[in-house]
């Protein structure tokens, strides 16, 4: 039986997801981050429809949106974008890194089981259209497709450990996969250990931004454990030139570990979007980076793994 994945357009068979953008940002509407740094403000449905159009014209399929409630998630807008473009979006639940919240956010006050129940309801019943920001909960029919958890630079805080334990409780009941923000690609091994202790196998965990720590030894070690490695430095030369990630991907494929690589744009700023007058735009990974991979010897089968098979396996890993 074909497995399904929860999206803004309902549960879709995994073979209908197309080429999957494993980590991106379509709407960031309000929240502390946007107030602090207006470049993060991605609030326009119209601009999102234009930008998603470039992605779709380039052959792009479903997009994993990585902005959870309390940090600018607006599911009403995501649903409207999907209905107008036909593009399915996978909606997150869980938590961003701590810079995204004021210190008095409720996640610091509620106990683990209470938060786990709130997260479970978003996965099993439907996400709250009000983003758990008001006393009124209005559940959408759209269910969260994964739980986000965030580490810090060279440390996994007690607070993150609490999030991981809570996510483990929801995973035990639902099989939902995990998306992990790492800071500069650090602490991935400790995070995988903590997830394992919480009952979540590495094969249900996608480690994000790990190419910012491009040590092949580390990447092979994580991949051998079964974790998914999400890369997003292509086009973002402020982090590193692209040949580094191309060589890293080649080395992993040559070691038989290409089945663990996923790509995302992480275009979380206005200045990255063509629709807002910036660049390189959502479609860069498909219009520029993928042709480069082909030119450097990546086969169609390898590209299909990176863009479809691997993210599809992550999304359905526990189901
Ligand atoms: Zn992101």
Tab-separated table of C-alpha atoms and ligand atoms in Angstrom:
chain	number	residue	atom	x	y	z
A	1	UNK	CA	0.000	0.000	0.000
A	2	UNK	CA	1.293	3.460	-0.881
A	3	UNK	CA	2.109	5.548	2.165
A	4	UNK	CA	0.638	9.027	2.490
A	5	UNK	CA	2.016	12.344	3.733
A	6	UNK	CA	-0.004	15.121	5.394
A	7	UNK	CA	-0.022	18.403	3.420
A	8	UNK	CA	-2.060	21.600	3.097
A	9	UNK	CA	-3.983	19.794	0.361
A	10	UNK	CA	-4.730	16.771	2.527
A	11	UNK	CA	-3.007	13.402	2.823
A	12	UNK	CA	-1.205	12.720	-0.465
A	13	UNK	CA	0.312	9.443	-1.696
A	14	UNK	CA	4.065	9.740	-1.376
A	15	UNK	CA	4.571	9.074	-5.101
A	16	UNK	CA	2.601	12.258	-5.907
A	17	UNK	CA	4.941	14.608	-4.018
A	18	UNK	CA	7.350	15.195	-6.918
A	19	UNK	CA	10.749	16.737	-6.204
A	20	UNK	CA	10.676	17.703	-2.548
A	21	UNK	CA	12.203	20.860	-1.068
A	22	UNK	CA	13.079	19.444	2.358
A	23	UNK	CA	13.484	22.729	4.265
A	24	UNK	CA	12.143	26.113	3.312
A	25	UNK	CA	10.054	29.063	4.471
A	26	UNK	CA	6.987	30.306	2.619
A	27	UNK	CA	5.245	32.366	5.320
A	28	UNK	CA	6.768	34.063	8.376
A	29	UNK	CA	3.994	36.253	9.630
A	30	UNK	CA	4.609	38.022	12.899
A	31	UNK	CA	6.449	36.777	15.935
A	32	UNK	CA	9.509	38.093	17.739
A	33	UNK	CA	11.997	37.300	14.932
A	34	UNK	CA	10.102	39.318	12.369
A	35	UNK	CA	9.886	42.282	14.741
A	36	UNK	CA	13.637	42.109	15.443
A	37	UNK	CA	14.689	41.523	11.823
A	38	UNK	CA	12.167	42.775	9.256
A	39	UNK	CA	14.020	40.938	6.446
A	40	UNK	CA	12.459	37.734	7.850
A	41	UNK	CA	8.957	39.095	7.293
A	42	UNK	CA	7.451	36.818	4.635
A	43	UNK	CA	3.816	37.789	5.110
A	44	UNK	CA	2.487	38.300	1.596
A	45	UNK	CA	0.311	35.600	0.056
A	46	UNK	CA	0.632	37.343	-3.319
A	47	UNK	CA	4.448	37.326	-3.234
A	48	UNK	CA	4.456	33.712	-2.042
A	49	UNK	CA	2.249	32.704	-4.974
A	50	UNK	CA	4.683	34.436	-7.361
A	51	UNK	CA	7.759	32.826	-5.748
A	52	UNK	CA	6.159	29.357	-5.637
A	53	UNK	CA	5.328	29.854	-9.315
A	54	UNK	CA	9.053	30.076	-10.119
A	55	UNK	CA	9.648	26.915	-8.100
A	56	UNK	CA	6.834	25.061	-9.857
A	57	UNK	CA	7.899	26.255	-13.329
A	58	UNK	CA	11.355	24.841	-12.592
A	59	UNK	CA	9.770	21.453	-11.861
A	60	UNK	CA	9.525	21.716	-8.081
A	61	UNK	CA	7.069	19.678	-6.030
A	62	UNK	CA	5.964	19.707	-2.399
A	63	UNK	CA	7.704	22.137	-0.034
A	64	UNK	CA	8.468	21.430	3.638
A	65	UNK	CA	7.805	24.693	5.535
A	66	UNK	CA	10.003	24.861	8.630
A	67	UNK	CA	8.403	27.713	10.613
A	68	UNK	CA	6.400	26.360	13.568
A	69	UNK	CA	3.687	28.075	15.641
A	70	UNK	CA	4.743	30.998	17.828
A	71	UNK	CA	7.452	31.909	15.310
A	72	UNK	CA	5.356	33.265	12.460
A	73	UNK	CA	3.462	30.208	11.211
A	74	UNK	CA	0.189	31.177	9.560
A	75	UNK	CA	-1.619	28.086	8.314
A	76	UNK	CA	-4.539	30.063	6.871
A	77	UNK	CA	-2.107	31.727	4.494
A	78	UNK	CA	-0.298	28.470	3.668
A	79	UNK	CA	-3.625	26.838	2.775
A	80	UNK	CA	-4.613	29.816	0.597
A	81	UNK	CA	-1.268	29.653	-1.254
A	82	UNK	CA	-1.709	25.920	-1.852
A	83	UNK	CA	-5.273	26.301	-3.072
A	84	UNK	CA	-4.273	29.043	-5.533
A	85	UNK	CA	-1.100	27.353	-6.852
A	86	UNK	CA	-1.888	23.657	-6.467
A	87	UNK	CA	1.406	23.326	-4.577
A	88	UNK	CA	1.156	21.095	-1.490
A	89	UNK	CA	2.987	22.374	1.591
A	90	UNK	CA	4.001	20.240	4.574
A	91	UNK	CA	3.159	22.114	7.779
A	92	UNK	CA	5.337	21.926	10.897
A	93	UNK	CA	4.632	21.729	14.568
A	94	UNK	CA	7.182	22.045	17.382
A	95	UNK	CA	9.742	24.713	18.147
A	96	UNK	CA	12.300	26.943	16.484
A	97	UNK	CA	15.567	27.989	18.152
A	98	UNK	CA	15.199	30.140	21.265
A	99	UNK	CA	15.982	33.466	19.508
A	100	UNK	CA	12.542	33.213	17.906
A	101	UNK	CA	10.609	33.596	21.183
A	102	UNK	CA	10.307	36.111	23.951
A	103	UNK	CA	11.569	34.669	27.251
A	104	UNK	CA	8.005	34.493	28.616
A	105	UNK	CA	6.646	32.221	25.865
A	106	UNK	CA	4.372	29.469	27.245
A	107	UNK	CA	6.796	26.705	26.216
A	108	UNK	CA	8.943	27.758	29.203
A	109	UNK	CA	6.018	27.488	31.620
A	110	UNK	CA	4.085	24.356	30.677
A	111	UNK	CA	5.261	20.922	31.703
A	112	UNK	CA	6.428	18.292	29.254
A	113	UNK	CA	3.204	16.261	29.144
A	114	UNK	CA	1.031	19.336	28.579
A	115	UNK	CA	3.177	20.446	25.634
A	116	UNK	CA	3.311	16.898	24.273
A	117	UNK	CA	-0.515	16.832	24.215
A	118	UNK	CA	-0.644	20.138	22.314
A	119	UNK	CA	1.866	18.842	19.764
A	120	UNK	CA	0.097	15.474	19.519
A	121	UNK	CA	-3.192	17.226	18.711
A	122	UNK	CA	-1.513	19.114	15.823
A	123	UNK	CA	-0.170	15.828	14.400
A	124	UNK	CA	-3.208	13.625	15.006
A	125	UNK	CA	-6.172	16.022	14.724
A	126	UNK	CA	-5.114	19.187	12.894
A	127	UNK	CA	-2.974	22.264	13.362
A	128	UNK	CA	-4.320	25.267	15.261
A	129	UNK	CA	-5.108	28.060	12.812
A	130	UNK	CA	-4.297	30.555	15.588
A	131	UNK	CA	-0.883	29.008	16.180
A	132	UNK	CA	-1.530	28.416	19.900
A	133	UNK	CA	-1.258	32.172	20.351
A	134	UNK	CA	-4.753	32.803	21.648
A	135	UNK	CA	-7.152	31.130	24.096
A	136	UNK	CA	-9.284	30.081	21.151
A	137	UNK	CA	-8.110	26.948	19.380
A	138	UNK	CA	-9.420	26.541	15.845
A	139	UNK	CA	-8.208	23.226	14.435
A	140	UNK	CA	-7.700	23.029	10.710
A	141	UNK	CA	-8.252	19.755	8.874
A	142	UNK	CA	-4.565	20.036	7.901
A	143	UNK	CA	-2.291	17.893	10.077
A	144	UNK	CA	1.322	18.662	10.937
A	145	UNK	CA	3.756	16.545	8.911
A	146	UNK	CA	6.709	16.669	11.295
A	147	UNK	CA	7.968	18.066	14.610
A	148	UNK	CA	10.714	20.697	14.652
A	149	UNK	CA	13.319	20.772	17.423
A	150	UNK	CA	16.332	23.118	17.624
A	151	UNK	CA	19.806	22.764	19.082
A	152	UNK	CA	22.228	25.564	19.925
A	153	UNK	CA	25.863	26.195	19.030
A	154	UNK	CA	27.981	23.530	20.751
A	155	UNK	CA	25.312	22.822	23.356
A	156	UNK	CA	22.038	20.947	23.726
A	157	UNK	CA	20.218	22.815	26.458
A	158	UNK	CA	17.997	21.218	29.095
A	159	UNK	CA	15.156	22.983	27.324
A	160	UNK	CA	15.975	21.260	24.022
A	161	UNK	CA	16.236	17.930	25.846
A	162	UNK	CA	12.705	18.584	27.143
A	163	UNK	CA	11.517	19.225	23.569
A	164	UNK	CA	13.165	15.989	22.419
A	165	UNK	CA	11.527	13.914	25.183
A	166	UNK	CA	8.166	15.510	24.382
A	167	UNK	CA	8.654	14.851	20.636
A	168	UNK	CA	9.501	11.225	21.491
A	169	UNK	CA	6.159	10.841	23.263
A	170	UNK	CA	4.310	12.074	20.175
A	171	UNK	CA	6.446	9.893	17.893
A	172	UNK	CA	5.551	6.803	19.949
A	173	UNK	CA	1.849	7.443	19.283
A	174	UNK	CA	2.037	8.658	15.671
A	175	UNK	CA	5.388	7.789	14.047
A	176	UNK	CA	5.776	11.449	13.034
A	177	UNK	CA	9.298	12.377	11.770
A	178	UNK	CA	11.613	15.039	13.244
A	179	UNK	CA	13.277	18.080	11.668
A	180	UNK	CA	16.245	19.334	13.690
A	181	UNK	CA	17.724	22.812	13.399
A	182	UNK	CA	21.447	22.712	14.198
A	183	UNK	CA	23.479	25.838	14.852
A	184	UNK	CA	26.452	25.819	12.448
A	185	UNK	CA	25.940	22.067	12.122
A	186	UNK	CA	27.064	21.302	15.665
A	187	UNK	CA	25.806	18.796	18.283
A	188	UNK	CA	24.170	16.434	15.797
A	189	UNK	CA	25.520	13.274	17.487
A	190	UNK	CA	24.272	14.333	20.927
A	191	UNK	CA	20.886	15.213	19.446
A	192	UNK	CA	20.633	11.781	17.766
A	193	UNK	CA	21.596	10.116	21.076
A	194	UNK	CA	18.866	12.075	22.876
A	195	UNK	CA	16.295	11.147	20.249
A	196	UNK	CA	17.263	7.476	20.500
A	197	UNK	CA	16.878	7.657	24.277
A	198	UNK	CA	13.424	9.173	23.679
A	199	UNK	CA	12.465	6.291	21.381
A	200	UNK	CA	12.992	8.031	18.028
A	201	UNK	CA	15.355	6.166	15.670
A	202	UNK	CA	17.863	8.205	13.591
A	203	UNK	CA	15.957	7.093	10.468
A	204	UNK	CA	13.105	9.411	11.554
A	205	UNK	CA	15.410	12.408	12.074
A	206	UNK	CA	16.495	15.004	9.490
A	207	UNK	CA	19.468	17.088	10.633
A	208	UNK	CA	19.324	20.540	9.047
A	209	UNK	CA	22.102	22.966	8.063
A	210	UNK	CA	24.656	20.220	8.663
A	211	UNK	CA	26.624	21.246	5.543
A	212	UNK	CA	27.697	24.353	7.478
A	213	UNK	CA	29.908	21.840	9.303
A	214	UNK	CA	31.140	20.063	6.190
A	215	UNK	CA	33.419	17.502	7.840
A	216	UNK	CA	32.978	14.309	5.731
A	217	UNK	CA	33.936	12.081	8.684
A	218	UNK	CA	31.020	13.461	10.702
A	219	UNK	CA	28.572	13.264	7.801
A	220	UNK	CA	29.414	9.603	7.126
A	221	UNK	CA	29.088	8.772	10.795
A	222	UNK	CA	25.629	10.376	11.022
A	223	UNK	CA	24.496	8.820	7.732
A	224	UNK	CA	25.657	5.342	8.841
A	225	UNK	CA	23.463	5.729	11.914
A	226	UNK	CA	20.554	6.227	9.520
A	227	UNK	CA	19.974	9.960	9.997
A	228	UNK	CA	19.004	12.209	7.092
A	229	UNK	CA	21.382	15.075	6.280
A	230	UNK	CA	19.788	18.244	4.919
A	231	UNK	CA	22.029	20.620	2.968
A	232	UNK	CA	21.174	24.249	2.205
A	233	UNK	CA	24.372	26.184	1.527
A	234	UNK	CA	24.096	26.117	-2.302
A	235	UNK	CA	23.778	29.750	-3.503
A	236	UNK	CA	24.593	31.051	-0.015
A	237	UNK	CA	28.193	31.945	-0.582
A	238	UNK	CA	28.275	33.834	2.722
A	239	UNK	CA	28.494	30.358	4.307
A	240	UNK	CA	30.791	28.623	1.826
A	241	UNK	CA	31.413	28.198	-1.922
A	242	UNK	CA	29.300	25.544	-3.599
A	243	UNK	CA	32.081	23.134	-4.546
A	244	UNK	CA	32.324	22.157	-0.878
A	245	UNK	CA	28.795	20.771	-0.764
A	246	UNK	CA	29.131	19.203	-4.247
A	247	UNK	CA	32.289	17.354	-3.136
A	248	UNK	CA	30.639	16.324	0.121
A	249	UNK	CA	27.639	14.884	-1.746
A	250	UNK	CA	29.964	12.980	-4.115
A	251	UNK	CA	31.921	11.564	-1.187
A	252	UNK	CA	28.738	10.347	0.498
A	253	UNK	CA	27.445	8.705	-2.684
A	254	UNK	CA	30.831	7.050	-3.257
A	255	UNK	CA	30.639	5.667	0.297
A	256	UNK	CA	27.180	4.211	-0.426
A	257	UNK	CA	25.479	6.803	1.779
A	258	UNK	CA	23.779	8.946	-0.881
A	259	UNK	CA	20.425	7.695	0.383
A	260	UNK	CA	20.686	10.054	3.356
A	261	UNK	CA	21.107	13.401	1.520
A	262	UNK	CA	18.283	15.950	1.194
A	263	UNK	CA	18.291	19.490	-0.209
A	264	UNK	CA	16.396	22.563	0.952
A	265	UNK	CA	16.547	26.232	0.058
A	266	UNK	CA	16.007	27.732	3.532
A	267	UNK	CA	15.053	30.989	1.768
A	268	UNK	CA	13.840	32.582	5.013
A	269	UNK	CA	14.482	36.210	4.056
A	270	UNK	CA	12.821	38.703	1.726
A	271	UNK	CA	16.252	39.468	0.323
A	272	UNK	CA	16.462	35.827	-0.919
A	273	UNK	CA	13.188	35.967	-2.883
A	274	UNK	CA	12.824	37.187	-6.462
A	275	UNK	CA	9.205	38.160	-5.693
A	276	UNK	CA	10.469	40.693	-3.122
A	277	UNK	CA	13.196	41.957	-5.496
A	278	UNK	CA	15.998	39.806	-4.025
A	279	UNK	CA	17.867	36.668	-5.002
A	280	UNK	CA	18.718	33.907	-5.798
A	281	UNK	CA	15.049	32.868	-5.466
A	282	UNK	CA	13.285	29.660	-4.553
A	283	UNK	CA	13.966	28.077	-7.946
A	284	UNK	CA	17.767	28.410	-7.774
A	285	UNK	CA	18.291	24.845	-6.552
A	286	UNK	CA	16.483	23.513	-9.628
A	287	UNK	CA	17.514	26.028	-12.306
A	288	UNK	CA	21.204	26.392	-11.357
A	289	UNK	CA	22.384	23.937	-8.722
A	290	UNK	CA	20.847	20.753	-10.141
A	291	UNK	CA	22.247	21.412	-13.647
A	292	UNK	CA	25.631	21.913	-11.981
A	293	UNK	CA	25.292	18.555	-10.212
A	294	UNK	CA	24.498	16.938	-13.586
A	295	UNK	CA	27.503	18.654	-15.183
A	296	UNK	CA	29.686	17.319	-12.369
A	297	UNK	CA	28.586	13.740	-13.001
A	298	UNK	CA	25.555	13.152	-10.777
A	299	UNK	CA	23.231	10.690	-12.519
A	300	UNK	CA	19.469	10.981	-12.969
A	301	UNK	CA	19.046	8.133	-10.471
A	302	UNK	CA	21.146	9.981	-7.878
A	303	UNK	CA	19.198	13.203	-8.419
A	304	UNK	CA	15.936	11.319	-8.043
A	305	UNK	CA	17.206	9.972	-4.708
A	306	UNK	CA	18.223	13.421	-3.435
A	307	UNK	CA	15.071	15.170	-4.589
A	308	UNK	CA	12.398	12.541	-4.044
A	309	UNK	CA	13.283	9.132	-2.621
A	310	UNK	CA	15.273	10.359	0.388
A	311	UNK	CA	12.867	13.051	1.633
A	312	UNK	CA	9.946	10.696	0.958
A	313	UNK	CA	11.629	8.055	3.148
A	314	UNK	CA	12.164	10.628	5.927
A	315	UNK	CA	8.540	11.799	5.776
A	316	UNK	CA	7.142	8.264	5.941
A	317	UNK	CA	9.842	6.700	8.111
A	318	UNK	CA	7.668	5.965	11.139
A	319	UNK	CA	4.414	5.232	9.338
B	1	LIG	ZN1	15.066	27.336	8.129
